[in-house]
Coordinates of C-alpha atoms in Angstrom, one line a residue:
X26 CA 2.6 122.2 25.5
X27 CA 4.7 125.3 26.8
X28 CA 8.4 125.5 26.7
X29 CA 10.0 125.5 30.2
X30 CA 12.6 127.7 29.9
X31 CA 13.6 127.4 33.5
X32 CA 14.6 123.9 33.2
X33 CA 16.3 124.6 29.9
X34 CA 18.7 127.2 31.7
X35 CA 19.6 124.6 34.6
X36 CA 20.8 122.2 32.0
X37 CA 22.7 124.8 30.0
X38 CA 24.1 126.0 33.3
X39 CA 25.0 121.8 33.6
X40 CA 26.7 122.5 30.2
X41 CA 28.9 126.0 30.8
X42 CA 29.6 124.3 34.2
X43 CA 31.4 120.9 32.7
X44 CA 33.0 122.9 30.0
X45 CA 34.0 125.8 32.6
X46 CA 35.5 123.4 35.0
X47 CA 37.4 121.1 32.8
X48 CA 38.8 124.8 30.7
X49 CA 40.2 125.4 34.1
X50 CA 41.8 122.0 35.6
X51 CA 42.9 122.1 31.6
X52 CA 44.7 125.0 32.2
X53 CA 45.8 124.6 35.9
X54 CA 47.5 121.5 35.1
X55 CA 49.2 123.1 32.5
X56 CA 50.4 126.1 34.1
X57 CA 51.7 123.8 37.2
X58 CA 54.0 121.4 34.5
X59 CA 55.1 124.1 32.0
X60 CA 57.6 127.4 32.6
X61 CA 55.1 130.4 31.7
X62 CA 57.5 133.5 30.3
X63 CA 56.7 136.6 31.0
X64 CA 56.3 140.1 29.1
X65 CA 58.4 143.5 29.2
X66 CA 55.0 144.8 31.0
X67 CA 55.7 142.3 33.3
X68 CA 52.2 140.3 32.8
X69 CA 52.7 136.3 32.2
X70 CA 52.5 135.2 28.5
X71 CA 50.0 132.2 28.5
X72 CA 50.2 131.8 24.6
X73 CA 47.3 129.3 22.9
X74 CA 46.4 127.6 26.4
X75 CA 45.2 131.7 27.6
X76 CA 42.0 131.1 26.0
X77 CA 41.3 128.6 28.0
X78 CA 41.5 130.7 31.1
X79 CA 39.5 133.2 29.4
X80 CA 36.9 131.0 28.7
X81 CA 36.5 129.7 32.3
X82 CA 36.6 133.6 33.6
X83 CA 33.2 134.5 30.9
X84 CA 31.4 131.1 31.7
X85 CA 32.3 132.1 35.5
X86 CA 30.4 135.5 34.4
X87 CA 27.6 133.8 32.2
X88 CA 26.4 132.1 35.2
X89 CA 25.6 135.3 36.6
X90 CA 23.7 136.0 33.7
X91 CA 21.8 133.1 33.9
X92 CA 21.0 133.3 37.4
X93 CA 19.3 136.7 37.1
X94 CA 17.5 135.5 34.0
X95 CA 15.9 132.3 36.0
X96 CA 15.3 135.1 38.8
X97 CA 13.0 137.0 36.4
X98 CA 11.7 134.0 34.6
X99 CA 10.2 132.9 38.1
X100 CA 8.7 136.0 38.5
X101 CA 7.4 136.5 35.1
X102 CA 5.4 133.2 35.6
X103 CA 4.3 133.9 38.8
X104 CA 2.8 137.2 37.7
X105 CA 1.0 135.8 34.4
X106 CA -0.2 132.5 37.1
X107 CA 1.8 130.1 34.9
X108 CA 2.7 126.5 36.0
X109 CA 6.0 125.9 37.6
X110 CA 7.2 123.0 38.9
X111 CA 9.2 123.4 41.5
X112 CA 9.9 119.7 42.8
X113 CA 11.6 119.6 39.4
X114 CA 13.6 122.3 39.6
X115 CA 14.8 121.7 42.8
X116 CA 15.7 118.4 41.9
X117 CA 17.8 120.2 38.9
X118 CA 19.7 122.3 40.9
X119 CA 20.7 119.7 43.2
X120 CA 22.6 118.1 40.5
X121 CA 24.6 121.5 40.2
X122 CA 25.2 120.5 43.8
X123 CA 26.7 116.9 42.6
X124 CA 28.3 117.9 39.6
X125 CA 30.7 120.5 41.9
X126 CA 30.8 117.6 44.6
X127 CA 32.6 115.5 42.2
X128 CA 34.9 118.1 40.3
X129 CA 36.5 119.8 43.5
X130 CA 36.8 116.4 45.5
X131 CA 34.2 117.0 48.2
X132 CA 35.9 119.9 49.4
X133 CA 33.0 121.9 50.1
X134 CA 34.7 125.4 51.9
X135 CA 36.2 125.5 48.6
X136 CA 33.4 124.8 46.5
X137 CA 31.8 127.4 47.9
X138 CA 34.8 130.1 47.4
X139 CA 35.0 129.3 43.9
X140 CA 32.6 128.1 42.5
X141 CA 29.6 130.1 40.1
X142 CA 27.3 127.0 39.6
X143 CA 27.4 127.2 43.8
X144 CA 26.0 130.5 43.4
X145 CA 23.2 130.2 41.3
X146 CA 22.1 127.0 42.8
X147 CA 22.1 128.3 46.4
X148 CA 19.9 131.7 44.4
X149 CA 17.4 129.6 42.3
X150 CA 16.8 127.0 45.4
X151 CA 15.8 130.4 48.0
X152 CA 13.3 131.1 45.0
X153 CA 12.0 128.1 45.0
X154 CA 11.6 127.9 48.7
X155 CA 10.0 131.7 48.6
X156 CA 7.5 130.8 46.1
X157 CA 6.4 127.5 47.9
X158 CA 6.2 129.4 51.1
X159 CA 4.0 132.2 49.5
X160 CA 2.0 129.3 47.0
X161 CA 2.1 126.4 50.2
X162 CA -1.9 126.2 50.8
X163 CA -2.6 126.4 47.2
X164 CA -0.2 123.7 46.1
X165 CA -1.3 121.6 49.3
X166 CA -5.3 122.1 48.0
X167 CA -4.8 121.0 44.8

């Protein structure tokens, strides 16, 4: 059996979006409780709890990069007529959906502002709505 590799980069994106927002409520709440000092330059000194920032800001980036990977997965396997399923993935992306839900408290106007995950969710579900538009009468046949 083939690997699917597009449901392998929606859980990974479940993964760098747990660790991403929990980095950054890590380091919120500690910025908001602790004095931050700042340098001759006049840039804040964040000291050991700066890396966590930092890796919030390149998993914010790597779900860029996986988006545009799952954009030319899909069309890789449309062009070489490969199986997709698309219920599946839809279902996957929707959990993006729940898992932002939860960590910003159902504020969704914000969600939307700041969240990545929101992004590439909102991306992979208008391909899968493009290539069940275009593959409709052939998925209905058989």
């Amino acid at each position: 059996m083939k690997k699917q590799y597009d449901v392998c980069l929606i859980y990974l994106s479940y993964v760098f979006e747990i660790i991403g927002l929990l980095a950054f409520k890590y380091f919120d709440n500690y910025i908001s409780t602790h004095w931050i000092t700042i340098g001759t330059d006049g840039n804040p000194i964040y000291g050991e709890v700066g890396l966590l920032y930092n890796l919030s800001v390149v998993i914010h980036y790597l779900f860029y990069f996986i988006m545009f990977v799952y954009f030319f997965m899909m069309i890789k396997k449309v062009v070489s007529k490969e199986c997709i399923d698309l219920k599946r993935n839809t279902f996957l992306l929707f959990g993006l959906l729940v898992i932002d839900l939860v960590m910003y408290h159902f504020s969704i106007m914000t969600m939307f502002h700041y969240s990545s995950a929101i992004t590439f969710m909102c991306v992979g579900l208008i391909i899968n709505m493009v290539l069940y538009l275009k593959y409709r009468t052939y998925l209905i046949n058989n």
